[in-house]
Short mmCIF file of C-alpha atoms in Angstrom, two decimals:
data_model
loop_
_atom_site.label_atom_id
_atom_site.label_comp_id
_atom_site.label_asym_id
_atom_site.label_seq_id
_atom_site.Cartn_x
_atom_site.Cartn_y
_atom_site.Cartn_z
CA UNK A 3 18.73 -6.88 -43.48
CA UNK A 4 20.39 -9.92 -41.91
CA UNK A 5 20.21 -9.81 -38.33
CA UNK A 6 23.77 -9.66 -36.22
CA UNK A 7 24.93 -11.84 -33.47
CA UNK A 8 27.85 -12.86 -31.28
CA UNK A 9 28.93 -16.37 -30.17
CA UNK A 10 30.39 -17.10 -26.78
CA UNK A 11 31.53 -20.12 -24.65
CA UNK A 12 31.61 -21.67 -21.51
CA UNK A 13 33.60 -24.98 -21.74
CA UNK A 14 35.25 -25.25 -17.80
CA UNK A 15 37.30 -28.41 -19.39
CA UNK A 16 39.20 -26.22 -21.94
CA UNK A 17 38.70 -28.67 -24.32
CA UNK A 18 41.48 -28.59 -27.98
CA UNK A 19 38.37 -28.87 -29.82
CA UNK A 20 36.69 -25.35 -28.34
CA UNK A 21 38.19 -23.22 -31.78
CA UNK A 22 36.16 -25.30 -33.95
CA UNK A 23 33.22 -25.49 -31.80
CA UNK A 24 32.57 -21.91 -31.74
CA UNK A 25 33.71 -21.85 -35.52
CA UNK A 26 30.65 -24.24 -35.93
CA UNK A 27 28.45 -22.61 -34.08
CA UNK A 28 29.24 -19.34 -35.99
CA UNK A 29 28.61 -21.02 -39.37
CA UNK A 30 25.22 -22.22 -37.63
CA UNK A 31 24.22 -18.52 -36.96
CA UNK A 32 25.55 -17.31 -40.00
CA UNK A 33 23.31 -20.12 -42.27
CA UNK A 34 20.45 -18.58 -40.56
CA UNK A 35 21.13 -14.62 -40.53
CA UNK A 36 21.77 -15.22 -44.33
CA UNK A 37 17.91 -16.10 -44.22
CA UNK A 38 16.41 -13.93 -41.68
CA UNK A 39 16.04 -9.81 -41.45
CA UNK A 40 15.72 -8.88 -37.79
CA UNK A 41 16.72 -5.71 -35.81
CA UNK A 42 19.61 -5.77 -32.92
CA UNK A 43 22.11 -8.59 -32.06
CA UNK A 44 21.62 -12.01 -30.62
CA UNK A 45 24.20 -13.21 -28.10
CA UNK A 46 24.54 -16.67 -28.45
CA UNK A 47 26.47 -18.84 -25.27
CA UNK A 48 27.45 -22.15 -25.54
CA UNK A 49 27.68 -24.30 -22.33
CA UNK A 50 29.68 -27.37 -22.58
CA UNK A 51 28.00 -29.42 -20.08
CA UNK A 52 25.96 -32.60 -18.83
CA UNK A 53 22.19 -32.11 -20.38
CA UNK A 54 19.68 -34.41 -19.38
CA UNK A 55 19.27 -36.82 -22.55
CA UNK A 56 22.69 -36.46 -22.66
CA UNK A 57 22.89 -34.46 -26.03
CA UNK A 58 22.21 -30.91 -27.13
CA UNK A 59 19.61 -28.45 -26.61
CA UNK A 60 19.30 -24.73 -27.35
CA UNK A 61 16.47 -22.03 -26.37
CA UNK A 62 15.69 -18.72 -25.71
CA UNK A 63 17.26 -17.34 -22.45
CA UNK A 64 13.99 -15.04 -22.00
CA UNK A 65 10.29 -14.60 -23.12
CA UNK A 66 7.81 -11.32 -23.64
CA UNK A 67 4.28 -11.91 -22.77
CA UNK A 68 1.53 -10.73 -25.49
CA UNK A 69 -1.29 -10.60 -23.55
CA UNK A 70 -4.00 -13.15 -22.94
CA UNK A 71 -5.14 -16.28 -25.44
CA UNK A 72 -8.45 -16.83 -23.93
CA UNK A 73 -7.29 -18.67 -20.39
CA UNK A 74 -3.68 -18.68 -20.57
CA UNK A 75 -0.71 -16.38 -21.40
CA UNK A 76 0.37 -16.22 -24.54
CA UNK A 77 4.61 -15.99 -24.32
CA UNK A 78 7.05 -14.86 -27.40
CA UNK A 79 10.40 -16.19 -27.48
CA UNK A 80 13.15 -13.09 -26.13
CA UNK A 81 15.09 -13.72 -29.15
CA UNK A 82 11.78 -13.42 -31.85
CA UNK A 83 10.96 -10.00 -29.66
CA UNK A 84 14.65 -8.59 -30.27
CA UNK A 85 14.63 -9.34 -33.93
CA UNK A 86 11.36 -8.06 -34.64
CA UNK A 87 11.81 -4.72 -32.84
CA UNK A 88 15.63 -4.18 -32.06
CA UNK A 89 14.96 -4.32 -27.89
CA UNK A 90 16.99 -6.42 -25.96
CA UNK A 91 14.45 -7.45 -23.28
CA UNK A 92 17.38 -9.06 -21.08
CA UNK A 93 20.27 -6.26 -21.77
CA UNK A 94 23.71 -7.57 -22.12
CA UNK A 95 22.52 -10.87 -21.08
CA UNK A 96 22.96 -13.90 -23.61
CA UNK A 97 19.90 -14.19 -25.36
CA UNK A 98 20.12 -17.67 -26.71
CA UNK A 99 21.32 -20.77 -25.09
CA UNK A 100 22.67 -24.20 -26.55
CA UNK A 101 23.87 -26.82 -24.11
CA UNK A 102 26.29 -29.38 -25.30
CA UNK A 103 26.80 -32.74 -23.44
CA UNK A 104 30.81 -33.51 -23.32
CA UNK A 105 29.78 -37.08 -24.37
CA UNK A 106 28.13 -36.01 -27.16
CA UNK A 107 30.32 -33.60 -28.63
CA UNK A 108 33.17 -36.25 -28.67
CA UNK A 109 30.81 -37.88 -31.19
CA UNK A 110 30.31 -34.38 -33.67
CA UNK A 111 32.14 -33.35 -36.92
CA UNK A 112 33.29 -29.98 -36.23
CA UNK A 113 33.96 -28.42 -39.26
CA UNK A 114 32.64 -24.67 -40.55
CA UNK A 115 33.23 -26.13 -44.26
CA UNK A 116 30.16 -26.39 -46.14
CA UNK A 117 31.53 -28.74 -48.53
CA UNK A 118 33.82 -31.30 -46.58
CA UNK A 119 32.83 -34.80 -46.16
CA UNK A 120 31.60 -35.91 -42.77
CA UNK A 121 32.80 -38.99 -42.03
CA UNK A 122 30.04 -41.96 -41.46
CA UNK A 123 30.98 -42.26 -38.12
CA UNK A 124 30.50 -38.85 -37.02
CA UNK A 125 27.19 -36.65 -36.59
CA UNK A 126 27.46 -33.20 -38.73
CA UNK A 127 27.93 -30.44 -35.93
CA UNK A 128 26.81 -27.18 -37.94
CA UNK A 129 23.36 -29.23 -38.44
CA UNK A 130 23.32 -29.78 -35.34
CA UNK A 131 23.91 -26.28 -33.69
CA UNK A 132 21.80 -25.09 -36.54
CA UNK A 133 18.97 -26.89 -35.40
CA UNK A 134 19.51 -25.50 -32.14
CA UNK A 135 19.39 -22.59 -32.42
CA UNK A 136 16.27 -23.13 -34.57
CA UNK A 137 14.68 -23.57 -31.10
CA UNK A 138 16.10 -20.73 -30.11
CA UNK A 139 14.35 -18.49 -32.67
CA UNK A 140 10.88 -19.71 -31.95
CA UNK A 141 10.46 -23.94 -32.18
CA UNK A 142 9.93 -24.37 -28.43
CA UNK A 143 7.21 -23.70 -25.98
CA UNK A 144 4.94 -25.49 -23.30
CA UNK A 145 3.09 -28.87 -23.59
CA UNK A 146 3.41 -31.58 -21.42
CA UNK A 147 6.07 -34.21 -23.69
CA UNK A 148 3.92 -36.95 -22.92
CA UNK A 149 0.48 -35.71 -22.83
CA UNK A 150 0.79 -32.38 -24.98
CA UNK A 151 -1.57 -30.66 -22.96
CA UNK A 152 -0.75 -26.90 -21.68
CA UNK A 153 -1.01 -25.06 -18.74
CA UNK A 154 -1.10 -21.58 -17.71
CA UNK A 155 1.37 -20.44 -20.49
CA UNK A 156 1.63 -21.33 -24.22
CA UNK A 157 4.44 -19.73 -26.98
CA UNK A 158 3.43 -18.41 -30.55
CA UNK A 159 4.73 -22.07 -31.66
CA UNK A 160 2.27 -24.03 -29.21
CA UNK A 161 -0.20 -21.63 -30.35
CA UNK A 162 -0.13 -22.88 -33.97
CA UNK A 163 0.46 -26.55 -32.74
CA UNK A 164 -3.17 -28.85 -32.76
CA UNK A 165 -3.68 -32.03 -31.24
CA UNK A 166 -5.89 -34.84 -32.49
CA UNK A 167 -7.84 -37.38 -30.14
CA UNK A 168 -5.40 -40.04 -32.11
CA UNK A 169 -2.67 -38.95 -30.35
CA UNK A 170 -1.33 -36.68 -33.55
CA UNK A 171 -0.16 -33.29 -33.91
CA UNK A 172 0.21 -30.74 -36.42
CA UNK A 173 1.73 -27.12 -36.81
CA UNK A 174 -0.91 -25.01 -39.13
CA UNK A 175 0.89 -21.61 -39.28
CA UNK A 176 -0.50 -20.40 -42.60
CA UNK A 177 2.88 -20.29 -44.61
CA UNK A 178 3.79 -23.57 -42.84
CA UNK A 179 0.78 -25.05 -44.60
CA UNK A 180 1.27 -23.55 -47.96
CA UNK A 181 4.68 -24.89 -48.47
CA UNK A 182 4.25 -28.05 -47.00
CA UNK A 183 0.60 -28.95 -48.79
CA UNK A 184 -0.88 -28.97 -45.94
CA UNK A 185 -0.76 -29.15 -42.05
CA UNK A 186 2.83 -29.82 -40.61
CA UNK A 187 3.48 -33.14 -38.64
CA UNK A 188 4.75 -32.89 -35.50
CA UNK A 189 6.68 -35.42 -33.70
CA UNK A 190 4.39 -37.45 -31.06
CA UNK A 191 6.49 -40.73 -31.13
CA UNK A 192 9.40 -39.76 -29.37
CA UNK A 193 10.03 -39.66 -25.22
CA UNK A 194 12.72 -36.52 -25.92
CA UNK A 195 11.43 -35.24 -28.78
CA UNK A 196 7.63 -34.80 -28.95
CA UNK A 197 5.64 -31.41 -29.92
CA UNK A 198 8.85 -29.08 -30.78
CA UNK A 199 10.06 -31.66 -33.87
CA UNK A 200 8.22 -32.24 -36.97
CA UNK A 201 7.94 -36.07 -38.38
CA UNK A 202 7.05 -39.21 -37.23
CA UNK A 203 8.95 -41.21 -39.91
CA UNK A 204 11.99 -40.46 -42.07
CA UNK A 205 9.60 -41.71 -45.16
CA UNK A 206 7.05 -38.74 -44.15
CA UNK A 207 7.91 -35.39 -45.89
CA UNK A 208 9.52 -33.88 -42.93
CA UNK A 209 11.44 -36.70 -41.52
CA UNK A 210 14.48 -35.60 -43.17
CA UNK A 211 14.03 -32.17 -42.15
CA UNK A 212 16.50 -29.83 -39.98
CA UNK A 213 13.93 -29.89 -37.35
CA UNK A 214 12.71 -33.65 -37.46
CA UNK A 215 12.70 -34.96 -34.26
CA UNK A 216 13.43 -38.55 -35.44
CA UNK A 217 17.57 -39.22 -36.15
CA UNK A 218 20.39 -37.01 -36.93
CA UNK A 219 21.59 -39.97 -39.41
CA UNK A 220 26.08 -40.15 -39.42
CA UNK A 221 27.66 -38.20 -42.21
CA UNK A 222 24.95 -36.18 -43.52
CA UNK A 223 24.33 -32.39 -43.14
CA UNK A 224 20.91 -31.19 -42.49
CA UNK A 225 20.00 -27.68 -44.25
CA UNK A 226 17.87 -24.91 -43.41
CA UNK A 227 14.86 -25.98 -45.45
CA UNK A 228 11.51 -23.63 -47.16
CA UNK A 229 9.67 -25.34 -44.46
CA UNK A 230 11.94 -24.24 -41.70
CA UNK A 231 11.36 -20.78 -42.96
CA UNK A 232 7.89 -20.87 -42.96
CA UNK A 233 7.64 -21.84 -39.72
CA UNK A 234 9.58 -19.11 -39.10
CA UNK A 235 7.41 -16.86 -40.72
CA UNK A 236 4.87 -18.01 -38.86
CA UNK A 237 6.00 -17.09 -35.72
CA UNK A 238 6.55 -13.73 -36.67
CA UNK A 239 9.93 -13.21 -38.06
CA UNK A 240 10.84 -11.86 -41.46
CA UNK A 241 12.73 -13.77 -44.03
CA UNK A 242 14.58 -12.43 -47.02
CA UNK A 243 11.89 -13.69 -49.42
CA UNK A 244 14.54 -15.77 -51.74
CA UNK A 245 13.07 -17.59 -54.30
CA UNK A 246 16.21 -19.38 -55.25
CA UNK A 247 16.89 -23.03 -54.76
CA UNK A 248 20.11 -24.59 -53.81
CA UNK A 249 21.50 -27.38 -56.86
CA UNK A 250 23.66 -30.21 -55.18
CA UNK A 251 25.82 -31.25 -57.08
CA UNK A 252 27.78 -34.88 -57.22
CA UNK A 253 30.07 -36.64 -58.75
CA UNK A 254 29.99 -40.27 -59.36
CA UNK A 255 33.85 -41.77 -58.86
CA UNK A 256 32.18 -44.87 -60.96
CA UNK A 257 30.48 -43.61 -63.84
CA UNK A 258 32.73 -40.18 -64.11
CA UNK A 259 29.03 -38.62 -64.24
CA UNK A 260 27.69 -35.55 -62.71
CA UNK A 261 24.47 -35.48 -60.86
CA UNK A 262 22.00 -32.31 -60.08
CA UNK A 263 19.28 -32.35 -57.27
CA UNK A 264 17.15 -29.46 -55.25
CA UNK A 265 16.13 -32.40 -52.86
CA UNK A 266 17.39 -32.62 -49.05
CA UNK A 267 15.96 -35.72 -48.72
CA UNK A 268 17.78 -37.01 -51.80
CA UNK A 269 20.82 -35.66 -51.26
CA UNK A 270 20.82 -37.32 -47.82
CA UNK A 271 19.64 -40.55 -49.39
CA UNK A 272 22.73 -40.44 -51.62
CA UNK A 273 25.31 -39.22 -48.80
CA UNK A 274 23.98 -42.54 -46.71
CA UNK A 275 23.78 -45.43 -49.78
CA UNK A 276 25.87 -44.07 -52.32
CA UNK A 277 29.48 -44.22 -51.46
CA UNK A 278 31.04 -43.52 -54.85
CA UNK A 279 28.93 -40.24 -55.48
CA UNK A 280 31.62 -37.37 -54.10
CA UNK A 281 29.07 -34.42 -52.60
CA UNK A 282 30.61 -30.95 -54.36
CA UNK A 283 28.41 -28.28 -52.97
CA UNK A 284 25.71 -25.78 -54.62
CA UNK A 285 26.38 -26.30 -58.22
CA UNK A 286 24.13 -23.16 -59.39
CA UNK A 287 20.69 -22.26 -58.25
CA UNK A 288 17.29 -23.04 -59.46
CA UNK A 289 14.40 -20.66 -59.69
CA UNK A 290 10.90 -21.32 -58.09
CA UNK A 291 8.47 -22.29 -60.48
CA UNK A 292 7.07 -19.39 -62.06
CA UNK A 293 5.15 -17.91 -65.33
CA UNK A 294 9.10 -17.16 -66.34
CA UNK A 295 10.35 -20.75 -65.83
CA UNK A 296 10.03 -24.32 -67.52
CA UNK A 297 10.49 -27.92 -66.43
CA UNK A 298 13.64 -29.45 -66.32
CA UNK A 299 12.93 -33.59 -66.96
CA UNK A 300 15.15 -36.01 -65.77
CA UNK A 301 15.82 -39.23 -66.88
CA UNK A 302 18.30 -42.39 -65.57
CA UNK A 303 20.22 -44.28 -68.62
CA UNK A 304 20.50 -47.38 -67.15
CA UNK A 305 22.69 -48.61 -69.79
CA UNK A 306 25.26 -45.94 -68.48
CA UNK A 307 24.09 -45.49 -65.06
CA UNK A 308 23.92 -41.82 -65.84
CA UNK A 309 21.32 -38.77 -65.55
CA UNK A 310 20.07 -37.06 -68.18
CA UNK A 311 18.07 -33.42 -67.85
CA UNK A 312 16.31 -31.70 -70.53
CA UNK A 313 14.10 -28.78 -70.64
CA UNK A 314 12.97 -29.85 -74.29
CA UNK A 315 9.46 -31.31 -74.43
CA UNK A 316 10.06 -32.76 -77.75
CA UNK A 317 13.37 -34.16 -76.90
CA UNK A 318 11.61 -35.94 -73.56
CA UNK A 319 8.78 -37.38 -75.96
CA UNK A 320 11.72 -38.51 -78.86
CA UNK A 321 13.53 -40.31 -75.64
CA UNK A 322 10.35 -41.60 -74.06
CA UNK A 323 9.39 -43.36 -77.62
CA UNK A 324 12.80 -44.14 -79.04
CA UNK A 325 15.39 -44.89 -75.96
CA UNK A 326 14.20 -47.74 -73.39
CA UNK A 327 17.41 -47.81 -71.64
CA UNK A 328 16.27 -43.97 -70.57
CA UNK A 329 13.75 -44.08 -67.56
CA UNK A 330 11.59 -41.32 -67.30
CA UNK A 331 11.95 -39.71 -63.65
CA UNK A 332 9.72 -36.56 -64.20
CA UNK A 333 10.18 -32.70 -62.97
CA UNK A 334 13.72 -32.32 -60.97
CA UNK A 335 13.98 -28.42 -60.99
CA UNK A 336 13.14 -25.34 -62.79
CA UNK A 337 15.30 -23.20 -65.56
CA UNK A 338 14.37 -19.98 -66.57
CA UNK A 339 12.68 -19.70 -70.00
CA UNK A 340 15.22 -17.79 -71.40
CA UNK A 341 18.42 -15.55 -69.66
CA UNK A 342 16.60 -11.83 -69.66
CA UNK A 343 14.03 -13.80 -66.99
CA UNK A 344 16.99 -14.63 -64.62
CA UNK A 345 18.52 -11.51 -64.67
CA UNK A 346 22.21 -10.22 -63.48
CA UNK A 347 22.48 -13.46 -62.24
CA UNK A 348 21.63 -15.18 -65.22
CA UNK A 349 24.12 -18.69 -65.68
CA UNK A 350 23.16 -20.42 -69.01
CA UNK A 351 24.85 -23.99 -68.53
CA UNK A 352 26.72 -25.48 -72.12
CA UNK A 353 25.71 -29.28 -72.77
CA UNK A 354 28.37 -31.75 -73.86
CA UNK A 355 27.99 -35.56 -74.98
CA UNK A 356 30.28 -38.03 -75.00
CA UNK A 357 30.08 -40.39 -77.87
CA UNK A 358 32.61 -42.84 -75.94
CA UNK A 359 31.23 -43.06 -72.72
CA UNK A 360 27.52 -42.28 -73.72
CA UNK A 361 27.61 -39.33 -70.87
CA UNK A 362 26.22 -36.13 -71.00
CA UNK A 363 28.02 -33.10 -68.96
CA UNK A 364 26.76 -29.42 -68.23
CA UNK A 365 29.30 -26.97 -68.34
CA UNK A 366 28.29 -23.65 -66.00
CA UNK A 367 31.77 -21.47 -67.36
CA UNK A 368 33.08 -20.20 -70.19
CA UNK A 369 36.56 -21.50 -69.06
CA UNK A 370 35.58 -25.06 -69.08
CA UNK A 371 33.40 -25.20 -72.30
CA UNK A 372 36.68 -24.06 -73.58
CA UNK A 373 38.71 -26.20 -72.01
CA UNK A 374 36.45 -29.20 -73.08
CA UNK A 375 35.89 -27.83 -76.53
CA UNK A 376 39.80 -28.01 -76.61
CA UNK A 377 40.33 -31.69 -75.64
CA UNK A 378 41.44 -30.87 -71.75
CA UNK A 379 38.53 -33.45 -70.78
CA UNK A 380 39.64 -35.88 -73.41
CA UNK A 381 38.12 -37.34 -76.44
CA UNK A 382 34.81 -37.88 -77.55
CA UNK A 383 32.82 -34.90 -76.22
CA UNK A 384 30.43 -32.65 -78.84
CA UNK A 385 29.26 -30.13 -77.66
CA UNK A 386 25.59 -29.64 -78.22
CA UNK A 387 25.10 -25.98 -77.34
CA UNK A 388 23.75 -23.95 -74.72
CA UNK A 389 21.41 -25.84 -72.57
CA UNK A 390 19.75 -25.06 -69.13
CA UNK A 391 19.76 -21.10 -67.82
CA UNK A 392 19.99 -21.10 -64.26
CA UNK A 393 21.18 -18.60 -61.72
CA UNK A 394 24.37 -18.42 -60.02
CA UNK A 395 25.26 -19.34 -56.53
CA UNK A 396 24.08 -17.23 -54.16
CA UNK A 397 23.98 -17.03 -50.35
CA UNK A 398 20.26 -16.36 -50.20
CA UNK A 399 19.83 -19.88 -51.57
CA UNK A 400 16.81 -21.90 -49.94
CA UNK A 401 17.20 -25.76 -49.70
CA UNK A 402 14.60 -27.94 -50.42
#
């Protein structure tokens, strides 16, 4: 079961904007208890007030000890402690803390809606609080920022954190490791940042993650990720064990094309360089791979500056030999070999192609293959039959 929680704030300026920060800071909470089980209910208090980097931060307002870990004591977050048992070890207290500098939160995009552009100039508050209150749940602890050594105390996240004479560090919680292919980087490059972030670089595989302790870039929102997750599975909280995977979905104002991806990072890429590509949310969701699903391949037609998906191994090999304008871009998702495999949830996605335009389109209702099948979309479209089977939006939906 999702856990419950309550969001409160302490803003002594009274600021206009105080509606839509707690509004964000609910849709923050929410993203996460749509991902996490846990028993009683976290009280969440925002402070608006001077912090010392002059930005945000968020914790745990208490800890449990667990006993000894050879020379020091081993500490669990308050909030972990609640979840997993339902005991409130600090009563009517708040339980988690996020601190917002009034400088900073002039420069946020405070807005609960999940699909709304951010505007370049303004940082994405939800990912923000969301990341906040990531630390909150567990991501915090100990070490010294500049040294990472430890003292008398260390949390279940130091615990799982190595250090390497080269300076590096690593989380290595089991299901941390398995997702990621291997030990987690954790940030060691930063004065602010260093042993409760993960990446070093945005071109490493977790520098674009909620939790990289590198950049919040403008105008991009930052989603709760498998490997955030993990990491929280690691520290001893229990997720709802989705194996569905958010579709973005875009729309290119040039081209008049669609384009599909289960990437964070790409998404983010496209949000940043791609100004004519119009974000429109979770499209559908995409299995994990499984003995019950097949590749989707993708392709880019530069001669149309379009994407192209197929689940067809034949059809990839007739494109690969006979269409050189098509470049082959490999595995972008999974489909489910057949409807019966997906089940109530089952979404089998009609493809149309334009013999104007050289476009293809994938219809996910009944109402629009009709509509398109009926001229509503204009001329030129054939409709080649059903295509991809995919699940329907759900909120369970993991991001990449």
């Amino acid at each position: 079961m999702s856990f419950a929680y309550t969001v409160s704030l302490n803003d002594p300026a009274n600021s206009l904007q105080d509606g839509d920060l707690l509004a964000d800071v609910r849709a923050a909470a929410s993203e996460w208890a749509g991902y996490l089980n846990g028993l009683g209910s976290l009280d969440i208090q925002v402070n608006v007030s001077t912090t010392s980097v002059g930005r945000a931060n968020g914790g745990t307002a208490t800890v449990v000890p667990l006993g000894a870990d050879g020379s020091r004591q081993l500490i669990e977050n308050g909030t972990i402690h609640e979840l997993k048992t339902g005991i409130d070890p600090n009563g009517t207290a708040p339980d988690l803390i996020i601190n917002v500098d009034p400088n900073y939160l002039k420069t946020l995009w405070l807005n609960p809606s999940s699909i709304a552009a951010i505007p370049n100039d303004k940082i994405d508050g939800i990912s923000v609080f969301t990341h906040e209150i990531a630390h909150g749940l567990g991501i915090q602890g100990y070490r010294d920022l500049s040294t990472g050594s430890l003292g008398a105390y260390e949390s279940t996240w130091d615990k799982l954190v190595t250090t390497s004479p080269d300076g590096s560090a690593s989380f290595t919680g089991a299901n941390s490791v398995a997702v990621y292919g291997g030990p987690v980087s954790v940030t060691t490059t930063s004065s602010t940042q260093n042993y409760f972030h993960l990446g070093n670089s945005v071109n490493e595989a977790d520098g674009q993650d909620l939790m990289n302790g590198i950049v919040f870039k403008y105008g991009v929102r930052y989603d709760i990720s498998k490997l955030d997750l993990a990491i929280m599975k690691d520290l001893g909280l229990t997720t709802n064990g989705s194996d569905l995977n958010s579709v973005y979905r875009f729309f290119d104002t040039a081209t008049q094309d669609h384009f599909y991806t289960t990437s964070a990072v790409e998404k983010n890429q496209i949000l940043a360089t791609q100004p004519s590509y119009h974000y429109e949310g979770a499209a559908w969701a995409a299995p994990d791979k499984s003995a019950a699903t097949i590749d989707v391949f993708r392709f880019f037609d530069s001669a149309h500056n379009s994407h192209f998906f197929t689940t067809s191994v034949t059809e990839r090999d007739h494109i690969l030999q006979t269409l050189p304008s098509y470049k082959y871009e490999g595995v972008a998702f999974q489909a489910y070999a057949d409807a019966s495999a997906a089940g109530p949830g089952a979404l089998t996605l009609e493809r149309f192609f334009n013999t104007n335009t050289g476009l293809h389109h994938y219809s996910a209702s009944a109402s629009e293959t009709y509509g398109i099948n009926h001229g509503t979309a204009g001329a030129g479209w054939i409709d080649e039959g059903p295509s991809l089977v995919v699940h329907a939006p759900t909120d369970g939906m993991l991001f990449a």
